[in-house]
Each structure stands twice: as structure tokens, then as C-alpha cells.
């Protein structure tokens, strides 16, 4: 097995085009990590980082994961790629309710480029708003102790710096997607999360050395890590295949159709969108409460803090809700049934039209519920390990979903390049499946 993997990695560098793409991707990610350590002008970064770690709360800690630690240090990439993701999600939701966007989404490549252009404009607008909010917040935070020269000059410089950083990351991600391997935006988030993993592992072993973490507990933690990773890989690759049969059509002397295929419905159609939305919604009031000294506000904040029963119940409930909501946005059983009917396809044993859309909706509802439960379990694992078993280090949640999902997608693209040039892929039998296949 390991010999085959080693051979597959060696084959990557035997294909000139694939080698160029992989090296280009690695180079761009290095540029991103270098920029993640360049501080924003006019700020006492060390004092701010120490203050945010103590008072920042759940929301800032959550957002700091996606910026690779840049937000807590307030570097030029402090906003990360989140404004782009927010703009993409907003455009995707607006596509359902705005006829013009819905029409563009159905126009193929031309419509896709127009939506991407709107997403870029939306990214800049969101980055400008967030950058100004951060600048004003820094001036008021801790009586302005973190700002060297407060005023409109500082606000303008901070807004321009943070907005330019996000714009550069957006461009960087698009370049990786076009000239590299994998999805550039996803790989930037992936790199930010993975960059913090060695420090977390080293901290765990330091706790073991000083006796705060026993050897049996370390073994249990390791087994849980492997079990969670295996479950995520299995379920992220899982599909429910709805069989489809195409009727035979005679045109002239030729016979068309008659073949059998299937519609692959993913178990987790929504991806990591539900836990991201759920975490942001719950963490926002808890973070705001952390900056007030009023007792009743503090009490509300403590009830919404990670580890509390109310937080866990709300977290699970919101994940399930957003799983169904986002799946309903991106999957339309009526359109799927109409397209099947238009091209002469049908589900065996199901009448075309309304009956087919009802059947697809029923199947989609069942697998979405299973996917929602799976997401909720994976995302609650960190809370259980930390607050119930008192483990100092956890492995799970949104960051792990992103790392495994992006890893599967990128490996699937590399394998496709290898197989197209008659090289063996990563698997001896079958084909590696990412989230997009």
C-alpha cells in the first residue's frame, strides 16, 4: 500500500504539466503563509494578540481558524478569504429569489463568469465594511491601547490594507484554480488550518511529558482521531445512486438512448456551510457579551459558551436546519425531474414528472437527515472531548471537515491527471472520489 502511494507521488513529477501545476500551487501557498506574518501598520500586534486570546471569545477564535491565525495577530491577511466565501454564499442564495441571477446561472460559461464578477464586487464591499469595523473597534478596544496613532489616517490605512489583503487572496485563489491543482479558495483555507496543526500536536506531547496527559488517554485520543478521520472520509465520499433509464429513440437508421445510468445524491450535500453558519450565529452574542461587565449580559454569554447544554442543543439544531436549508437551495427535485423527462429519462418504476420529483425529494430528505446527524456528531466531538472528558486537545469539527474534504478533492484531481496519462492512481482498485464527483 505504502509502496503504491510512493510510486504515485513519484509519477506526479514525471508528468510535466502536472508537475508544473503542483509546484505552482505550492509556491502560491508559500506566498500566502509569508503574507500571514506581515503585520498591519500602526498596531501593537503582540499586545493585541495576547488580549484577544483572553477576551476574544468564541467568534474570534472560530474566525481565526479560517485566517490561519492572521486575525489574532491582525496581519495584512487578517480578514482571510471569508469575505469571498460570504459573498459567494449570498450570491448563491440570491440566485433562488432574483430572476436575473437565476437566468445567469442557467446560461452556462457566460453566466458563470458574470456571477463570479458579482462575487468579486461583493467581496470587496464586505471587506471594506469589515475592515472599517475592525479599525473603529481597535480604537475603542481597551481605551485604544493597541493603536499607535488613532484617527482617520489609521482607519483609512487599516481599511485599505485589510481590503487589499483579501483582494490579493481572492486573486491568489483564482490563479491556483486556473493554473494550479485543486480549488484555490479551498486550498488557502486548508493551508491556514494545517499550518496550526504541528503546534497543536507539539502542545499535546508537551502535556504528556509534564504528566498532565496520561498515556492511556493519549492512546484513546489517537484512536478517536483515526476513527473520526475514517468516518469523515467514508461519509464525504458516500453517494445514494438513483437509477435512471433512458428510452430508445430511432432517428433515421440510428438508435439513440437505451442506456442505464444513475443520479448520484451526496449524503452531505451542504458540505461545511451548516457548521460555519451555526457557529457564527451562536458565537456572535457570546463574543459581544464578553466585552461587557453587566452581570445579566455575562450570564447570557456564559449560557451560550461552548460546553454548555444550551450551546450544544442550539448548535445541533442549527446544523440540522442549515443542512436542509442549503440542500433545498442547491438541489431542485422539480428541475431534475423535468430535465429527465425532456431527455427521455425515467426512474424505473416511477412515473415521469411529478411522481419522479416527489421520489427524488423523498430520497433527498432521507439522506440529508442522515448527513445532518453525521455533521452534528463530528462538530460536537470537540465539545465532548474538552468539556466532558477534560481532554486538553481535540480533533474534529469544522476544521477537520475542511481539511479532509479539500484533501479528497485535490487528490481526486491529481489522480485524474495520472489516469489520463496511463499512470496508476492512488488506489489499486476503483477510483478515488472527492466531494465534487
JSON list of C-alpha atoms in Angstrom, two decimals, residues 43-276:
[
{"chain": "A", "resi": 43, "resn": "UNK", "atom": "CA", "xyz": [-0.91, 48.37, 15.52]},
{"chain": "A", "resi": 44, "resn": "UNK", "atom": "CA", "xyz": [0.77, 46.82, 18.56]},
{"chain": "A", "resi": 45, "resn": "UNK", "atom": "CA", "xyz": [0.34, 43.25, 17.31]},
{"chain": "A", "resi": 46, "resn": "UNK", "atom": "CA", "xyz": [1.79, 41.37, 20.28]},
{"chain": "A", "resi": 47, "resn": "UNK", "atom": "CA", "xyz": [-0.36, 43.17, 22.87]},
{"chain": "A", "resi": 48, "resn": "UNK", "atom": "CA", "xyz": [-3.45, 42.78, 20.69]},
{"chain": "A", "resi": 49, "resn": "UNK", "atom": "CA", "xyz": [-2.86, 39.05, 20.17]},
{"chain": "A", "resi": 50, "resn": "UNK", "atom": "CA", "xyz": [-2.47, 38.48, 23.90]},
{"chain": "A", "resi": 51, "resn": "UNK", "atom": "CA", "xyz": [-5.64, 40.47, 24.65]},
{"chain": "A", "resi": 52, "resn": "UNK", "atom": "CA", "xyz": [-7.73, 38.66, 22.02]},
{"chain": "A", "resi": 53, "resn": "UNK", "atom": "CA", "xyz": [-6.66, 35.24, 23.27]},
{"chain": "A", "resi": 54, "resn": "UNK", "atom": "CA", "xyz": [-8.01, 36.17, 26.71]},
{"chain": "A", "resi": 55, "resn": "UNK", "atom": "CA", "xyz": [-11.07, 38.24, 25.79]},
{"chain": "A", "resi": 56, "resn": "UNK", "atom": "CA", "xyz": [-11.76, 37.49, 22.15]},
{"chain": "A", "resi": 57, "resn": "UNK", "atom": "CA", "xyz": [-14.35, 34.82, 22.71]},
{"chain": "A", "resi": 58, "resn": "UNK", "atom": "CA", "xyz": [-15.67, 32.02, 20.56]},
{"chain": "A", "resi": 59, "resn": "UNK", "atom": "CA", "xyz": [-16.39, 34.02, 17.41]},
{"chain": "A", "resi": 60, "resn": "UNK", "atom": "CA", "xyz": [-12.89, 35.44, 17.04]},
{"chain": "A", "resi": 61, "resn": "UNK", "atom": "CA", "xyz": [-11.39, 32.04, 17.79]},
{"chain": "A", "resi": 62, "resn": "UNK", "atom": "CA", "xyz": [-13.64, 30.48, 15.16]},
{"chain": "A", "resi": 63, "resn": "UNK", "atom": "CA", "xyz": [-12.80, 33.08, 12.50]},
{"chain": "A", "resi": 64, "resn": "UNK", "atom": "CA", "xyz": [-9.10, 32.86, 13.38]},
{"chain": "A", "resi": 65, "resn": "UNK", "atom": "CA", "xyz": [-9.14, 29.23, 12.21]},
{"chain": "A", "resi": 66, "resn": "UNK", "atom": "CA", "xyz": [-10.04, 30.27, 8.65]},
{"chain": "A", "resi": 67, "resn": "UNK", "atom": "CA", "xyz": [-7.44, 33.04, 8.56]},
{"chain": "A", "resi": 68, "resn": "UNK", "atom": "CA", "xyz": [-4.64, 30.71, 9.68]},
{"chain": "A", "resi": 69, "resn": "UNK", "atom": "CA", "xyz": [-4.02, 32.75, 12.85]},
{"chain": "A", "resi": 70, "resn": "UNK", "atom": "CA", "xyz": [-3.80, 36.05, 10.94]},
{"chain": "A", "resi": 71, "resn": "UNK", "atom": "CA", "xyz": [-6.83, 37.59, 12.64]},
{"chain": "A", "resi": 72, "resn": "UNK", "atom": "CA", "xyz": [-5.46, 37.25, 16.19]},
{"chain": "A", "resi": 73, "resn": "UNK", "atom": "CA", "xyz": [-2.18, 38.87, 15.06]},
{"chain": "A", "resi": 74, "resn": "UNK", "atom": "CA", "xyz": [-4.01, 41.29, 12.72]},
{"chain": "A", "resi": 75, "resn": "UNK", "atom": "CA", "xyz": [-1.71, 40.80, 9.76]},
{"chain": "A", "resi": 76, "resn": "UNK", "atom": "CA", "xyz": [-2.44, 42.04, 6.24]},
{"chain": "A", "resi": 77, "resn": "UNK", "atom": "CA", "xyz": [-4.42, 38.81, 5.65]},
{"chain": "A", "resi": 78, "resn": "UNK", "atom": "CA", "xyz": [-6.46, 39.21, 8.86]},
{"chain": "A", "resi": 79, "resn": "UNK", "atom": "CA", "xyz": [-9.80, 39.05, 7.05]},
{"chain": "A", "resi": 80, "resn": "UNK", "atom": "CA", "xyz": [-8.63, 35.96, 5.19]},
{"chain": "A", "resi": 81, "resn": "UNK", "atom": "CA", "xyz": [-10.82, 34.61, 2.44]},
{"chain": "A", "resi": 82, "resn": "UNK", "atom": "CA", "xyz": [-14.04, 34.75, 4.50]},
{"chain": "A", "resi": 83, "resn": "UNK", "atom": "CA", "xyz": [-15.41, 37.86, 2.70]},
{"chain": "A", "resi": 84, "resn": "UNK", "atom": "CA", "xyz": [-15.18, 35.93, -0.58]},
{"chain": "A", "resi": 85, "resn": "UNK", "atom": "CA", "xyz": [-16.94, 32.93, 0.94]},
{"chain": "A", "resi": 86, "resn": "UNK", "atom": "CA", "xyz": [-19.64, 35.16, 2.41]},
{"chain": "A", "resi": 87, "resn": "UNK", "atom": "CA", "xyz": [-20.17, 36.88, -0.95]},
{"chain": "A", "resi": 88, "resn": "UNK", "atom": "CA", "xyz": [-20.34, 33.50, -2.73]},
{"chain": "A", "resi": 89, "resn": "UNK", "atom": "CA", "xyz": [-22.94, 32.17, -0.31]},
{"chain": "A", "resi": 90, "resn": "UNK", "atom": "CA", "xyz": [-25.01, 35.38, -0.54]},
{"chain": "A", "resi": 91, "resn": "UNK", "atom": "CA", "xyz": [-24.95, 35.25, -4.37]},
{"chain": "A", "resi": 92, "resn": "UNK", "atom": "CA", "xyz": [-25.92, 31.58, -4.25]},
{"chain": "A", "resi": 93, "resn": "UNK", "atom": "CA", "xyz": [-28.90, 32.33, -2.02]},
{"chain": "A", "resi": 94, "resn": "UNK", "atom": "CA", "xyz": [-29.94, 35.35, -4.09]},
{"chain": "A", "resi": 95, "resn": "UNK", "atom": "CA", "xyz": [-29.91, 33.18, -7.21]},
{"chain": "A", "resi": 96, "resn": "UNK", "atom": "CA", "xyz": [-33.04, 31.47, -5.88]},
{"chain": "A", "resi": 97, "resn": "UNK", "atom": "CA", "xyz": [-35.05, 34.68, -5.34]},
{"chain": "A", "resi": 98, "resn": "UNK", "atom": "CA", "xyz": [-33.74, 37.05, -8.05]},
{"chain": "A", "resi": 99, "resn": "UNK", "atom": "CA", "xyz": [-34.84, 36.06, -11.59]},
{"chain": "A", "resi": 100, "resn": "UNK", "atom": "CA", "xyz": [-31.88, 37.83, -13.27]},
{"chain": "A", "resi": 101, "resn": "UNK", "atom": "CA", "xyz": [-29.33, 35.82, -11.26]},
{"chain": "A", "resi": 102, "resn": "UNK", "atom": "CA", "xyz": [-31.33, 32.64, -11.77]},
{"chain": "A", "resi": 103, "resn": "UNK", "atom": "CA", "xyz": [-31.24, 33.24, -15.52]},
{"chain": "A", "resi": 104, "resn": "UNK", "atom": "CA", "xyz": [-27.48, 33.86, -15.44]},
{"chain": "A", "resi": 105, "resn": "UNK", "atom": "CA", "xyz": [-26.91, 30.62, -13.54]},
{"chain": "A", "resi": 106, "resn": "UNK", "atom": "CA", "xyz": [-28.56, 28.72, -16.41]},
{"chain": "A", "resi": 107, "resn": "UNK", "atom": "CA", "xyz": [-26.58, 30.41, -19.19]},
{"chain": "A", "resi": 108, "resn": "UNK", "atom": "CA", "xyz": [-23.52, 28.20, -18.90]},
{"chain": "A", "resi": 109, "resn": "UNK", "atom": "CA", "xyz": [-20.00, 29.64, -19.04]},
{"chain": "A", "resi": 110, "resn": "UNK", "atom": "CA", "xyz": [-21.09, 33.21, -19.80]},
{"chain": "A", "resi": 111, "resn": "UNK", "atom": "CA", "xyz": [-23.46, 33.30, -16.85]},
{"chain": "A", "resi": 112, "resn": "UNK", "atom": "CA", "xyz": [-20.89, 31.72, -14.56]},
{"chain": "A", "resi": 113, "resn": "UNK", "atom": "CA", "xyz": [-18.31, 34.40, -15.39]},
{"chain": "A", "resi": 114, "resn": "UNK", "atom": "CA", "xyz": [-20.87, 37.14, -14.72]},
{"chain": "A", "resi": 115, "resn": "UNK", "atom": "CA", "xyz": [-21.75, 35.65, -11.31]},
{"chain": "A", "resi": 116, "resn": "UNK", "atom": "CA", "xyz": [-18.02, 35.39, -10.47]},
{"chain": "A", "resi": 117, "resn": "UNK", "atom": "CA", "xyz": [-17.67, 39.08, -11.33]},
{"chain": "A", "resi": 118, "resn": "UNK", "atom": "CA", "xyz": [-20.56, 39.95, -8.99]},
{"chain": "A", "resi": 119, "resn": "UNK", "atom": "CA", "xyz": [-18.93, 37.81, -6.30]},
{"chain": "A", "resi": 120, "resn": "UNK", "atom": "CA", "xyz": [-15.69, 39.78, -6.63]},
{"chain": "A", "resi": 121, "resn": "UNK", "atom": "CA", "xyz": [-17.51, 43.10, -6.22]},
{"chain": "A", "resi": 122, "resn": "UNK", "atom": "CA", "xyz": [-19.39, 41.69, -3.23]},
{"chain": "A", "resi": 123, "resn": "UNK", "atom": "CA", "xyz": [-16.12, 40.52, -1.68]},
{"chain": "A", "resi": 124, "resn": "UNK", "atom": "CA", "xyz": [-14.60, 44.00, -1.86]},
{"chain": "A", "resi": 125, "resn": "UNK", "atom": "CA", "xyz": [-17.72, 45.61, -0.35]},
{"chain": "A", "resi": 126, "resn": "UNK", "atom": "CA", "xyz": [-17.80, 43.14, 2.54]},
{"chain": "A", "resi": 127, "resn": "UNK", "atom": "CA", "xyz": [-14.04, 43.54, 3.11]},
{"chain": "A", "resi": 128, "resn": "UNK", "atom": "CA", "xyz": [-14.39, 47.36, 3.21]},
{"chain": "A", "resi": 129, "resn": "UNK", "atom": "CA", "xyz": [-17.19, 47.14, 5.79]},
{"chain": "A", "resi": 130, "resn": "UNK", "atom": "CA", "xyz": [-15.36, 44.59, 7.94]},
{"chain": "A", "resi": 131, "resn": "UNK", "atom": "CA", "xyz": [-12.08, 46.50, 7.68]},
{"chain": "A", "resi": 132, "resn": "UNK", "atom": "CA", "xyz": [-13.69, 49.74, 8.83]},
{"chain": "A", "resi": 133, "resn": "UNK", "atom": "CA", "xyz": [-15.42, 47.91, 11.68]},
{"chain": "A", "resi": 134, "resn": "UNK", "atom": "CA", "xyz": [-12.11, 46.43, 12.83]},
{"chain": "A", "resi": 135, "resn": "UNK", "atom": "CA", "xyz": [-10.36, 49.82, 12.64]},
{"chain": "A", "resi": 136, "resn": "UNK", "atom": "CA", "xyz": [-13.02, 51.58, 14.73]},
{"chain": "A", "resi": 137, "resn": "UNK", "atom": "CA", "xyz": [-13.19, 48.64, 17.15]},
{"chain": "A", "resi": 138, "resn": "UNK", "atom": "CA", "xyz": [-9.43, 48.71, 17.71]},
{"chain": "A", "resi": 139, "resn": "UNK", "atom": "CA", "xyz": [-9.54, 52.41, 18.57]},
{"chain": "A", "resi": 140, "resn": "UNK", "atom": "CA", "xyz": [-12.22, 51.80, 21.19]},
{"chain": "A", "resi": 141, "resn": "UNK", "atom": "CA", "xyz": [-10.88, 48.47, 22.48]},
{"chain": "A", "resi": 142, "resn": "UNK", "atom": "CA", "xyz": [-9.03, 48.69, 25.81]},
{"chain": "A", "resi": 143, "resn": "UNK", "atom": "CA", "xyz": [-9.03, 52.52, 25.58]},
{"chain": "A", "resi": 144, "resn": "UNK", "atom": "CA", "xyz": [-7.08, 52.48, 22.32]},
{"chain": "A", "resi": 145, "resn": "UNK", "atom": "CA", "xyz": [-4.03, 50.79, 23.82]},
{"chain": "A", "resi": 146, "resn": "UNK", "atom": "CA", "xyz": [-3.39, 48.77, 20.65]},
{"chain": "A", "resi": 147, "resn": "UNK", "atom": "CA", "xyz": [-3.40, 51.68, 18.18]},
{"chain": "A", "resi": 148, "resn": "UNK", "atom": "CA", "xyz": [-0.26, 53.76, 17.87]},
{"chain": "A", "resi": 149, "resn": "UNK", "atom": "CA", "xyz": [-1.83, 56.81, 16.17]},
{"chain": "A", "resi": 150, "resn": "UNK", "atom": "CA", "xyz": [-5.66, 56.74, 16.26]},
{"chain": "A", "resi": 151, "resn": "UNK", "atom": "CA", "xyz": [-7.68, 58.85, 13.83]},
{"chain": "A", "resi": 152, "resn": "UNK", "atom": "CA", "xyz": [-8.97, 58.82, 10.28]},
{"chain": "A", "resi": 153, "resn": "UNK", "atom": "CA", "xyz": [-5.48, 58.25, 8.93]},
{"chain": "A", "resi": 154, "resn": "UNK", "atom": "CA", "xyz": [-5.23, 54.99, 10.88]},
{"chain": "A", "resi": 155, "resn": "UNK", "atom": "CA", "xyz": [-8.75, 53.96, 9.83]},
{"chain": "A", "resi": 156, "resn": "UNK", "atom": "CA", "xyz": [-8.04, 54.63, 6.16]},
{"chain": "A", "resi": 157, "resn": "UNK", "atom": "CA", "xyz": [-4.73, 52.75, 6.26]},
{"chain": "A", "resi": 158, "resn": "UNK", "atom": "CA", "xyz": [-6.29, 49.75, 8.05]},
{"chain": "A", "resi": 159, "resn": "UNK", "atom": "CA", "xyz": [-9.25, 49.55, 5.68]},
{"chain": "A", "resi": 160, "resn": "UNK", "atom": "CA", "xyz": [-7.04, 49.75, 2.59]},
{"chain": "A", "resi": 161, "resn": "UNK", "atom": "CA", "xyz": [-4.55, 47.22, 3.98]},
{"chain": "A", "resi": 162, "resn": "UNK", "atom": "CA", "xyz": [-7.12, 44.61, 5.01]},
{"chain": "A", "resi": 163, "resn": "UNK", "atom": "CA", "xyz": [-9.20, 45.06, 1.85]},
{"chain": "A", "resi": 164, "resn": "UNK", "atom": "CA", "xyz": [-6.09, 44.76, -0.34]},
{"chain": "A", "resi": 165, "resn": "UNK", "atom": "CA", "xyz": [-5.07, 41.63, 1.56]},
{"chain": "A", "resi": 166, "resn": "UNK", "atom": "CA", "xyz": [-8.43, 39.98, 0.92]},
{"chain": "A", "resi": 167, "resn": "UNK", "atom": "CA", "xyz": [-8.39, 41.06, -2.73]},
{"chain": "A", "resi": 168, "resn": "UNK", "atom": "CA", "xyz": [-4.92, 39.58, -3.16]},
{"chain": "A", "resi": 169, "resn": "UNK", "atom": "CA", "xyz": [-6.01, 36.29, -1.56]},
{"chain": "A", "resi": 170, "resn": "UNK", "atom": "CA", "xyz": [-9.05, 36.19, -3.86]},
{"chain": "A", "resi": 171, "resn": "UNK", "atom": "CA", "xyz": [-6.76, 36.67, -6.88]},
{"chain": "A", "resi": 172, "resn": "UNK", "atom": "CA", "xyz": [-4.32, 34.10, -5.48]},
{"chain": "A", "resi": 173, "resn": "UNK", "atom": "CA", "xyz": [-7.10, 31.54, -5.11]},
{"chain": "A", "resi": 174, "resn": "UNK", "atom": "CA", "xyz": [-8.32, 32.10, -8.65]},
{"chain": "A", "resi": 175, "resn": "UNK", "atom": "CA", "xyz": [-4.78, 31.70, -10.01]},
{"chain": "A", "resi": 176, "resn": "UNK", "atom": "CA", "xyz": [-4.38, 28.40, -8.17]},
{"chain": "A", "resi": 177, "resn": "UNK", "atom": "CA", "xyz": [-7.70, 27.15, -9.55]},
{"chain": "A", "resi": 178, "resn": "UNK", "atom": "CA", "xyz": [-6.78, 28.15, -13.11]},
{"chain": "A", "resi": 179, "resn": "UNK", "atom": "CA", "xyz": [-3.06, 27.33, -13.24]},
{"chain": "A", "resi": 180, "resn": "UNK", "atom": "CA", "xyz": [-2.54, 25.00, -10.31]},
{"chain": "A", "resi": 181, "resn": "UNK", "atom": "CA", "xyz": [-4.23, 21.91, -8.91]},
{"chain": "A", "resi": 182, "resn": "UNK", "atom": "CA", "xyz": [-7.39, 21.85, -6.80]},
{"chain": "A", "resi": 183, "resn": "UNK", "atom": "CA", "xyz": [-9.73, 24.65, -5.78]},
{"chain": "A", "resi": 184, "resn": "UNK", "atom": "CA", "xyz": [-7.65, 27.69, -4.86]},
{"chain": "A", "resi": 185, "resn": "UNK", "atom": "CA", "xyz": [-10.00, 29.23, -2.31]},
{"chain": "A", "resi": 186, "resn": "UNK", "atom": "CA", "xyz": [-10.41, 25.91, -0.50]},
{"chain": "A", "resi": 187, "resn": "UNK", "atom": "CA", "xyz": [-6.65, 25.28, -0.53]},
{"chain": "A", "resi": 188, "resn": "UNK", "atom": "CA", "xyz": [-5.97, 28.68, 1.08]},
{"chain": "A", "resi": 189, "resn": "UNK", "atom": "CA", "xyz": [-8.29, 27.78, 3.96]},
{"chain": "A", "resi": 190, "resn": "UNK", "atom": "CA", "xyz": [-6.73, 24.31, 4.05]},
{"chain": "A", "resi": 191, "resn": "UNK", "atom": "CA", "xyz": [-3.22, 25.78, 4.32]},
{"chain": "A", "resi": 192, "resn": "UNK", "atom": "CA", "xyz": [-4.25, 28.10, 7.16]},
{"chain": "A", "resi": 193, "resn": "UNK", "atom": "CA", "xyz": [-5.71, 25.24, 9.19]},
{"chain": "A", "resi": 194, "resn": "UNK", "atom": "CA", "xyz": [-2.86, 22.78, 8.53]},
{"chain": "A", "resi": 195, "resn": "UNK", "atom": "CA", "xyz": [-0.26, 25.43, 9.43]},
{"chain": "A", "resi": 196, "resn": "UNK", "atom": "CA", "xyz": [-1.53, 25.40, 13.01]},
{"chain": "A", "resi": 197, "resn": "UNK", "atom": "CA", "xyz": [-1.63, 21.61, 13.33]},
{"chain": "A", "resi": 198, "resn": "UNK", "atom": "CA", "xyz": [2.07, 20.98, 14.18]},
{"chain": "A", "resi": 199, "resn": "UNK", "atom": "CA", "xyz": [1.92, 23.45, 17.09]},
{"chain": "A", "resi": 200, "resn": "UNK", "atom": "CA", "xyz": [-1.23, 21.76, 18.43]},
{"chain": "A", "resi": 201, "resn": "UNK", "atom": "CA", "xyz": [0.35, 18.29, 18.20]},
{"chain": "A", "resi": 202, "resn": "UNK", "atom": "CA", "xyz": [3.55, 19.56, 19.87]},
{"chain": "A", "resi": 203, "resn": "UNK", "atom": "CA", "xyz": [1.47, 21.08, 22.68]},
{"chain": "A", "resi": 204, "resn": "UNK", "atom": "CA", "xyz": [-0.27, 17.75, 23.23]},
{"chain": "A", "resi": 205, "resn": "UNK", "atom": "CA", "xyz": [3.04, 15.90, 23.58]},
{"chain": "A", "resi": 206, "resn": "UNK", "atom": "CA", "xyz": [4.34, 18.62, 25.93]},
{"chain": "A", "resi": 207, "resn": "UNK", "atom": "CA", "xyz": [1.34, 17.98, 28.16]},
{"chain": "A", "resi": 208, "resn": "UNK", "atom": "CA", "xyz": [2.14, 14.26, 28.07]},
{"chain": "A", "resi": 209, "resn": "UNK", "atom": "CA", "xyz": [5.77, 14.92, 29.05]},
{"chain": "A", "resi": 210, "resn": "UNK", "atom": "CA", "xyz": [4.82, 17.03, 32.09]},
{"chain": "A", "resi": 211, "resn": "UNK", "atom": "CA", "xyz": [2.24, 14.46, 33.21]},
{"chain": "A", "resi": 212, "resn": "UNK", "atom": "CA", "xyz": [-0.96, 16.42, 32.53]},
{"chain": "A", "resi": 213, "resn": "UNK", "atom": "CA", "xyz": [-1.94, 13.89, 29.85]},
{"chain": "A", "resi": 214, "resn": "UNK", "atom": "CA", "xyz": [-1.66, 10.19, 30.75]},
{"chain": "A", "resi": 215, "resn": "UNK", "atom": "CA", "xyz": [-0.51, 7.54, 28.26]},
{"chain": "A", "resi": 216, "resn": "UNK", "atom": "CA", "xyz": [-3.88, 5.66, 28.18]},
{"chain": "A", "resi": 217, "resn": "UNK", "atom": "CA", "xyz": [-5.65, 8.96, 27.50]},
{"chain": "A", "resi": 218, "resn": "UNK", "atom": "CA", "xyz": [-3.19, 9.72, 24.70]},
{"chain": "A", "resi": 219, "resn": "UNK", "atom": "CA", "xyz": [-3.88, 6.30, 23.15]},
{"chain": "A", "resi": 220, "resn": "UNK", "atom": "CA", "xyz": [-7.66, 6.84, 23.38]},
{"chain": "A", "resi": 221, "resn": "UNK", "atom": "CA", "xyz": [-7.27, 10.28, 21.80]},
{"chain": "A", "resi": 222, "resn": "UNK", "atom": "CA", "xyz": [-5.23, 8.81, 18.94]},
{"chain": "A", "resi": 223, "resn": "UNK", "atom": "CA", "xyz": [-7.81, 6.08, 18.30]},
{"chain": "A", "resi": 224, "resn": "UNK", "atom": "CA", "xyz": [-10.61, 8.66, 18.29]},
{"chain": "A", "resi": 225, "resn": "UNK", "atom": "CA", "xyz": [-8.64, 10.74, 15.78]},
{"chain": "A", "resi": 226, "resn": "UNK", "atom": "CA", "xyz": [-8.24, 7.82, 13.36]},
{"chain": "A", "resi": 227, "resn": "UNK", "atom": "CA", "xyz": [-11.87, 6.77, 13.82]},
{"chain": "A", "resi": 228, "resn": "UNK", "atom": "CA", "xyz": [-13.22, 10.27, 13.12]},
{"chain": "A", "resi": 229, "resn": "UNK", "atom": "CA", "xyz": [-10.99, 10.68, 10.05]},
{"chain": "A", "resi": 230, "resn": "UNK", "atom": "CA", "xyz": [-12.08, 7.29, 8.64]},
{"chain": "A", "resi": 231, "resn": "UNK", "atom": "CA", "xyz": [-15.77, 8.11, 9.22]},
{"chain": "A", "resi": 232, "resn": "UNK", "atom": "CA", "xyz": [-15.48, 11.52, 7.55]},
{"chain": "A", "resi": 233, "resn": "UNK", "atom": "CA", "xyz": [-13.65, 10.09, 4.52]},
{"chain": "A", "resi": 234, "resn": "UNK", "atom": "CA", "xyz": [-16.28, 7.36, 4.15]},
{"chain": "A", "resi": 235, "resn": "UNK", "atom": "CA", "xyz": [-19.30, 9.65, 4.51]},
{"chain": "A", "resi": 236, "resn": "UNK", "atom": "CA", "xyz": [-17.91, 12.54, 2.45]},
{"chain": "A", "resi": 237, "resn": "UNK", "atom": "CA", "xyz": [-17.42, 10.07, -0.41]},
{"chain": "A", "resi": 238, "resn": "UNK", "atom": "CA", "xyz": [-20.84, 8.47, 0.13]},
{"chain": "A", "resi": 239, "resn": "UNK", "atom": "CA", "xyz": [-23.48, 8.68, -2.60]},
{"chain": "A", "resi": 240, "resn": "UNK", "atom": "CA", "xyz": [-27.08, 7.49, -2.92]},
{"chain": "A", "resi": 241, "resn": "UNK", "atom": "CA", "xyz": [-27.46, 6.37, -6.53]},
{"chain": "A", "resi": 242, "resn": "UNK", "atom": "CA", "xyz": [-30.91, 6.91, -8.01]},
{"chain": "A", "resi": 243, "resn": "UNK", "atom": "CA", "xyz": [-31.15, 4.61, -11.09]},
{"chain": "A", "resi": 244, "resn": "UNK", "atom": "CA", "xyz": [-32.14, 6.25, -14.37]},
{"chain": "A", "resi": 245, "resn": "UNK", "atom": "CA", "xyz": [-33.12, 4.53, -17.63]},
{"chain": "A", "resi": 246, "resn": "UNK", "atom": "CA", "xyz": [-33.21, 6.33, -20.98]},
{"chain": "A", "resi": 247, "resn": "UNK", "atom": "CA", "xyz": [-35.76, 5.19, -23.54]},
{"chain": "A", "resi": 248, "resn": "UNK", "atom": "CA", "xyz": [-34.63, 4.14, -27.00]},
{"chain": "A", "resi": 249, "resn": "UNK", "atom": "CA", "xyz": [-35.28, 6.60, -29.81]},
{"chain": "A", "resi": 250, "resn": "UNK", "atom": "CA", "xyz": [-34.98, 5.80, -33.52]},
{"chain": "A", "resi": 251, "resn": "UNK", "atom": "CA", "xyz": [-33.80, 8.76, -35.62]},
{"chain": "A", "resi": 252, "resn": "UNK", "atom": "CA", "xyz": [-33.36, 7.74, -39.23]},
{"chain": "A", "resi": 253, "resn": "UNK", "atom": "CA", "xyz": [-31.41, 4.49, -39.20]},
{"chain": "A", "resi": 254, "resn": "UNK", "atom": "CA", "xyz": [-29.77, 5.11, -35.85]},
{"chain": "A", "resi": 255, "resn": "UNK", "atom": "CA", "xyz": [-30.97, 4.13, -32.39]},
{"chain": "A", "resi": 256, "resn": "UNK", "atom": "CA", "xyz": [-30.25, 6.56, -29.56]},
{"chain": "A", "resi": 257, "resn": "UNK", "atom": "CA", "xyz": [-30.65, 6.08, -25.83]},
{"chain": "A", "resi": 258, "resn": "UNK", "atom": "CA", "xyz": [-31.47, 2.85, -24.10]},
{"chain": "A", "resi": 259, "resn": "UNK", "atom": "CA", "xyz": [-28.57, 3.10, -21.65]},
{"chain": "A", "resi": 260, "resn": "UNK", "atom": "CA", "xyz": [-28.79, 2.92, -17.86]},
{"chain": "A", "resi": 261, "resn": "UNK", "atom": "CA", "xyz": [-27.18, 5.45, -15.56]},
{"chain": "A", "resi": 262, "resn": "UNK", "atom": "CA", "xyz": [-27.83, 6.99, -12.16]},
{"chain": "A", "resi": 263, "resn": "UNK", "atom": "CA", "xyz": [-28.13, 10.31, -10.31]},
{"chain": "A", "resi": 264, "resn": "UNK", "atom": "CA", "xyz": [-25.51, 10.47, -7.53]},
{"chain": "A", "resi": 265, "resn": "UNK", "atom": "CA", "xyz": [-27.00, 12.25, -4.49]},
{"chain": "A", "resi": 266, "resn": "UNK", "atom": "CA", "xyz": [-24.41, 13.13, -1.88]},
{"chain": "A", "resi": 267, "resn": "UNK", "atom": "CA", "xyz": [-25.02, 12.24, 1.76]},
{"chain": "A", "resi": 268, "resn": "UNK", "atom": "CA", "xyz": [-23.58, 15.61, 2.75]},
{"chain": "A", "resi": 269, "resn": "UNK", "atom": "CA", "xyz": [-24.76, 17.99, 0.03]},
{"chain": "A", "resi": 270, "resn": "UNK", "atom": "CA", "xyz": [-24.29, 21.12, 2.15]},
{"chain": "A", "resi": 271, "resn": "UNK", "atom": "CA", "xyz": [-20.60, 20.49, 2.93]},
{"chain": "A", "resi": 272, "resn": "UNK", "atom": "CA", "xyz": [-19.22, 22.66, 5.75]},
{"chain": "A", "resi": 273, "resn": "UNK", "atom": "CA", "xyz": [-21.72, 25.51, 5.25]},
{"chain": "A", "resi": 274, "resn": "UNK", "atom": "CA", "xyz": [-24.09, 24.41, 8.11]},
{"chain": "A", "resi": 275, "resn": "UNK", "atom": "CA", "xyz": [-21.45, 24.29, 10.89]},
{"chain": "A", "resi": 276, "resn": "UNK", "atom": "CA", "xyz": [-19.94, 27.58, 9.69]}
]
